[in-house]
Coordinates of C-alpha atoms in Angstrom, one line a residue:
X1 CA -54.4 51.0 0.4
X2 CA -56.4 47.8 1.3
X3 CA -58.9 47.4 -1.5
X4 CA -62.3 45.7 -1.6
X5 CA -60.7 43.1 -3.9
X6 CA -58.0 42.3 -1.4
X7 CA -60.6 42.0 1.3
X8 CA -62.6 39.5 -0.7
X9 CA -59.6 37.4 -1.5
X10 CA -58.5 37.3 2.1
X11 CA -62.0 36.3 3.2
X12 CA -62.2 33.5 0.6
X13 CA -58.8 32.2 1.8
X14 CA -59.8 32.2 5.4
X15 CA -63.1 30.5 4.5
X16 CA -61.3 27.8 2.5
X17 CA -58.8 27.2 5.3
X18 CA -61.6 26.9 7.8
X19 CA -63.6 24.5 5.6
X20 CA -60.4 22.4 5.1
X21 CA -59.6 22.4 8.8
X22 CA -63.2 21.2 9.6
X23 CA -62.9 18.4 7.1
X24 CA -59.6 17.3 8.6
X25 CA -61.1 17.2 12.1
X26 CA -63.8 14.9 10.7
X27 CA -61.1 12.5 9.5
X28 CA -58.0 10.9 11.1
X29 CA -54.8 9.6 9.6
X30 CA -55.1 5.9 9.0
X31 CA -52.1 4.0 10.3
X32 CA -51.6 0.3 11.2
X33 CA -52.9 -0.7 14.6
X34 CA -50.9 -2.3 17.3
X35 CA -51.6 -5.7 15.9
X36 CA -52.5 -7.1 19.3
X37 CA -55.9 -8.2 18.1
X38 CA -55.9 -9.4 14.5
X39 CA -58.6 -8.1 12.2
X40 CA -60.1 -11.2 10.5
X41 CA -62.8 -12.2 8.1
X42 CA -63.9 -15.5 6.7
X43 CA -66.9 -16.8 4.7
X44 CA -68.5 -19.6 2.9
X45 CA -71.1 -20.1 0.2
X46 CA -73.8 -22.7 0.7
X47 CA -75.8 -23.2 -2.4
X48 CA -76.5 -19.5 -3.3
X49 CA -76.3 -18.3 0.3
X50 CA -73.2 -16.2 1.2
X51 CA -72.0 -16.3 4.9
X52 CA -69.5 -13.8 6.1
X53 CA -68.0 -13.3 9.6
X54 CA -65.8 -10.4 10.7
X55 CA -64.0 -10.2 14.0
X56 CA -61.0 -9.1 15.9
X57 CA -59.0 -12.1 17.2
X58 CA -57.3 -11.8 20.6
X59 CA -54.5 -14.2 21.5
X60 CA -54.2 -16.6 24.4
X61 CA -50.7 -15.2 25.2
X62 CA -49.8 -17.9 27.7
X63 CA -53.1 -17.5 29.6
X64 CA -54.3 -21.1 29.2
X65 CA -56.8 -21.9 31.9
X66 CA -57.5 -18.2 32.5
X67 CA -59.6 -17.5 29.4
X68 CA -63.1 -19.0 30.1
X69 CA -64.8 -17.7 33.2
X70 CA -62.0 -15.1 33.8
X71 CA -61.0 -13.1 30.7
X72 CA -64.3 -14.2 29.1
X73 CA -66.8 -13.8 31.9
X74 CA -69.6 -16.3 32.3
X75 CA -73.2 -15.1 31.5
X76 CA -73.9 -11.4 31.4
X77 CA -72.0 -8.6 33.2
X78 CA -72.2 -4.8 33.4
X79 CA -69.3 -3.2 31.6
X80 CA -70.1 0.4 32.2
X81 CA -69.8 3.2 29.6
X82 CA -72.5 3.1 26.8
X83 CA -75.5 1.1 27.8
X84 CA -74.4 0.3 31.4
X85 CA -76.6 -2.8 31.4
X86 CA -75.8 -6.5 31.7
X87 CA -74.2 -7.6 28.5
X88 CA -72.9 -10.8 26.8
X89 CA -69.4 -11.3 25.5
X90 CA -68.6 -9.8 22.1
X91 CA -67.3 -13.1 20.7
X92 CA -64.0 -11.5 19.9
X93 CA -62.2 -8.2 20.8
X94 CA -62.6 -4.5 20.0
X95 CA -65.5 -3.8 17.6
X96 CA -68.6 -5.9 17.2
X97 CA -68.1 -9.4 15.8
X98 CA -70.5 -9.5 12.9
X99 CA -72.0 -12.3 10.8
X100 CA -74.1 -11.8 7.7
X101 CA -76.3 -14.1 5.6
X102 CA -77.4 -13.3 2.1
X103 CA -80.6 -15.4 2.4
X104 CA -82.8 -16.6 5.2
X105 CA -81.2 -19.4 7.2
X106 CA -81.7 -21.6 10.3
X107 CA -79.4 -21.5 13.2
X108 CA -79.5 -24.7 15.2
X109 CA -83.0 -25.2 13.8
X110 CA -84.3 -21.7 14.5
X111 CA -85.2 -19.2 11.7
X112 CA -83.1 -16.1 11.1
X113 CA -83.8 -13.6 8.3
X114 CA -81.2 -12.6 5.8
X115 CA -79.1 -9.7 7.0
X116 CA -76.0 -8.5 8.9
X117 CA -75.9 -9.0 12.7
X118 CA -73.8 -8.2 15.7
X119 CA -72.8 -11.5 17.1
X120 CA -72.6 -12.0 20.9
X121 CA -72.3 -15.1 23.1
X122 CA -73.4 -15.6 26.7
X123 CA -70.9 -18.2 27.9
X124 CA -71.6 -20.6 30.7
X125 CA -69.6 -23.6 32.0
X126 CA -71.7 -26.2 30.1
X127 CA -73.6 -24.3 27.5
X128 CA -73.8 -21.0 25.6
X129 CA -76.4 -18.7 24.3
X130 CA -75.7 -17.4 20.8
X131 CA -77.2 -13.9 20.2
X132 CA -77.8 -12.2 16.9
X133 CA -78.5 -8.5 17.3
X134 CA -79.6 -5.8 14.9
X135 CA -76.8 -3.4 15.9
X136 CA -73.8 -4.5 13.8
X137 CA -71.9 -1.3 14.2
X138 CA -71.2 -1.0 17.9
X139 CA -68.0 -1.2 19.9
X140 CA -68.1 -4.6 21.4
X141 CA -70.7 -5.2 24.1
X142 CA -70.5 -1.7 25.7
X143 CA -73.6 -0.5 23.8
X144 CA -75.5 -3.8 23.8
X145 CA -79.3 -3.5 23.8
X146 CA -81.2 -6.7 24.3
X147 CA -84.3 -5.1 22.7
X148 CA -82.4 -5.3 19.4
X149 CA -81.9 -9.1 19.7
X150 CA -83.3 -10.9 16.7
X151 CA -82.5 -14.4 17.8
X152 CA -81.2 -16.2 20.8
X153 CA -80.3 -19.9 20.4
X154 CA -78.6 -22.4 22.7
X155 CA -75.6 -24.6 22.0
X156 CA -73.2 -26.8 23.9
X157 CA -69.5 -26.1 23.7
X158 CA -66.8 -28.7 23.3
X159 CA -64.0 -28.5 25.8
X160 CA -60.5 -29.9 25.8
X161 CA -59.5 -29.6 22.2
X162 CA -56.2 -31.5 21.8
X163 CA -54.2 -28.4 20.9
X164 CA -54.7 -24.8 22.1
X165 CA -55.9 -22.4 19.4
X166 CA -53.7 -19.3 20.0
X167 CA -55.9 -16.8 18.1
X168 CA -59.7 -16.8 18.3
X169 CA -60.9 -18.3 15.0
X170 CA -64.1 -19.3 13.2
X171 CA -64.0 -22.6 11.5
X172 CA -66.3 -24.2 8.9
X173 CA -66.9 -28.0 8.9
X174 CA -69.2 -30.7 7.6
X175 CA -70.5 -28.7 4.6
X176 CA -73.3 -30.3 2.6
X177 CA -75.5 -28.9 -0.1
X178 CA -77.8 -27.2 2.4
X179 CA -75.9 -26.9 5.7
X180 CA -72.5 -26.2 7.3
X181 CA -71.2 -26.3 10.9
X182 CA -69.5 -23.2 12.2
X183 CA -67.4 -23.2 15.4
X184 CA -65.7 -20.5 17.4
X185 CA -62.4 -21.9 18.5
X186 CA -60.1 -20.3 21.1
X187 CA -57.7 -21.8 23.7
X188 CA -59.1 -25.3 24.4
X189 CA -62.8 -24.5 23.8
X190 CA -64.9 -24.8 20.8
X191 CA -68.4 -23.3 20.5
X192 CA -70.3 -24.8 17.5
X193 CA -73.5 -24.1 15.7
X194 CA -75.2 -25.3 12.6
X195 CA -76.4 -23.1 9.7
X196 CA -79.0 -24.6 7.4
X197 CA -80.6 -23.2 4.2
X198 CA -83.6 -24.1 2.2
X199 CA -81.7 -24.8 -1.0
X200 CA -84.8 -25.2 -3.2
X201 CA -86.5 -22.0 -1.9
X202 CA -83.4 -19.9 -2.1
X203 CA -82.5 -21.2 -5.6
X204 CA -86.0 -20.5 -6.9
X205 CA -86.0 -17.0 -5.5
X206 CA -82.6 -16.4 -7.1
X207 CA -83.8 -17.7 -10.5
X208 CA -86.9 -15.5 -10.4
X209 CA -84.8 -12.4 -9.5
X210 CA -82.3 -13.1 -12.3
X211 CA -85.0 -13.8 -14.9
X212 CA -86.8 -10.5 -14.0
X213 CA -83.7 -8.7 -15.4
X214 CA -81.8 -8.9 -18.6
X215 CA -81.6 -12.7 -18.5
X216 CA -85.3 -12.7 -18.9
X217 CA -84.7 -12.0 -22.6
X218 CA -82.1 -14.8 -22.9
X219 CA -83.5 -18.1 -24.2
X220 CA -80.7 -20.3 -22.8
X221 CA -81.3 -18.8 -19.3
X222 CA -85.0 -19.2 -19.6
X223 CA -84.6 -22.8 -20.6
X224 CA -82.1 -23.4 -17.7
X225 CA -84.6 -22.0 -15.2
X226 CA -87.5 -24.1 -16.6
X227 CA -85.4 -27.2 -16.6
X228 CA -84.3 -26.6 -13.0
X229 CA -88.0 -26.4 -12.0
X230 CA -88.8 -29.6 -13.8
X231 CA -85.8 -31.4 -12.3
X232 CA -86.7 -30.2 -8.8
X233 CA -90.4 -30.9 -9.2
X234 CA -91.5 -27.3 -8.4
X235 CA -93.1 -24.2 -9.9
X236 CA -94.4 -25.8 -13.1
X237 CA -96.7 -23.0 -14.4
X238 CA -94.1 -20.2 -14.2
X239 CA -91.6 -22.6 -15.7
X240 CA -93.9 -23.2 -18.6
X241 CA -94.0 -19.5 -19.3
X242 CA -90.2 -19.5 -19.3
X243 CA -89.9 -22.5 -21.7
X244 CA -92.6 -21.1 -24.0
X245 CA -90.5 -17.9 -24.4
X246 CA -87.2 -19.9 -24.7
X247 CA -88.7 -22.0 -27.6
X248 CA -90.5 -19.2 -29.4
X249 CA -88.7 -18.4 -32.7
X250 CA -90.3 -14.9 -32.8
X251 CA -88.6 -14.1 -29.5
X252 CA -85.2 -15.5 -30.6
X253 CA -85.8 -18.9 -29.0
X254 CA -84.7 -22.2 -30.4
X255 CA -86.7 -25.5 -30.6
X256 CA -83.8 -27.9 -29.7
X257 CA -84.5 -31.4 -28.6
X258 CA -83.4 -30.5 -25.0
X259 CA -85.7 -27.5 -24.9
X260 CA -88.7 -29.4 -26.3
X261 CA -88.1 -32.2 -23.8
X262 CA -88.2 -29.7 -21.0
X263 CA -91.4 -28.3 -22.5
X264 CA -93.0 -31.7 -22.8
X265 CA -92.0 -32.6 -19.3
X266 CA -93.6 -29.5 -17.8
X267 CA -96.8 -30.0 -19.8
X268 CA -97.0 -33.6 -18.5
X269 CA -96.5 -32.3 -14.9
X270 CA -99.4 -30.0 -15.3
X271 CA -101.8 -32.7 -16.6
X272 CA -101.6 -31.8 -20.3
X273 CA -100.5 -35.2 -21.6
X274 CA -101.9 -34.7 -25.1
X275 CA -99.9 -31.5 -25.6
X276 CA -96.9 -33.2 -24.0
X277 CA -97.0 -36.1 -26.5
X278 CA -97.2 -33.7 -29.4

């Protein structure tokens, strides 16, 4: 005879199977893709600013002379599907090309806040418009929304590179302590732009963040932060607080010649010459 116990067991099994099936439907088996468009990522650190670019790299595949203005349309075009509005090129294939900056930067001289952006390009015969968009999770340009653009900046592309670049690539060149040139290269075209950082501003912000945590109790770190401010002629009053703590024996500090020299230098910068001489 079918008991209440058997009924409860059967119900639990059916519920578990249903829950398991629902979870499976929300997932899919991960397998290698066709490999037609390589999944790529690259990055560079400038000072304390991390730059990362992710994209899917299509190949030329013998289509030299048929990439720009053909496969990659000029300007904006309506692709259909999602937004069904005029959209720029996705600067790659498949999903959004994305670019992220860990600090505020300048792109060709224009300000861009720290963050991760969908990266699009409106390509023309003699110039390009680089577009940084808030939506970094879309599928290409099909869901492009111009209202989410954070920055548009112009650049001029370089044509007739000596050797065709088979796979779309992003190259870093001419790095300095506060800037780097990035260029998208594909076929015989190169689309460059300059990324600049405020090295002093970003470094000071990083020092403040670090010294607000556990390193704020570490005399060598406090001394290093104060000495950086003295060397870079900035933030003297806050640096004095750091060096006072770093040289205070009651706080575990050490009155070394180097630390005291930093202390004296900061006092002198703030107009306290008598204290500095002592």
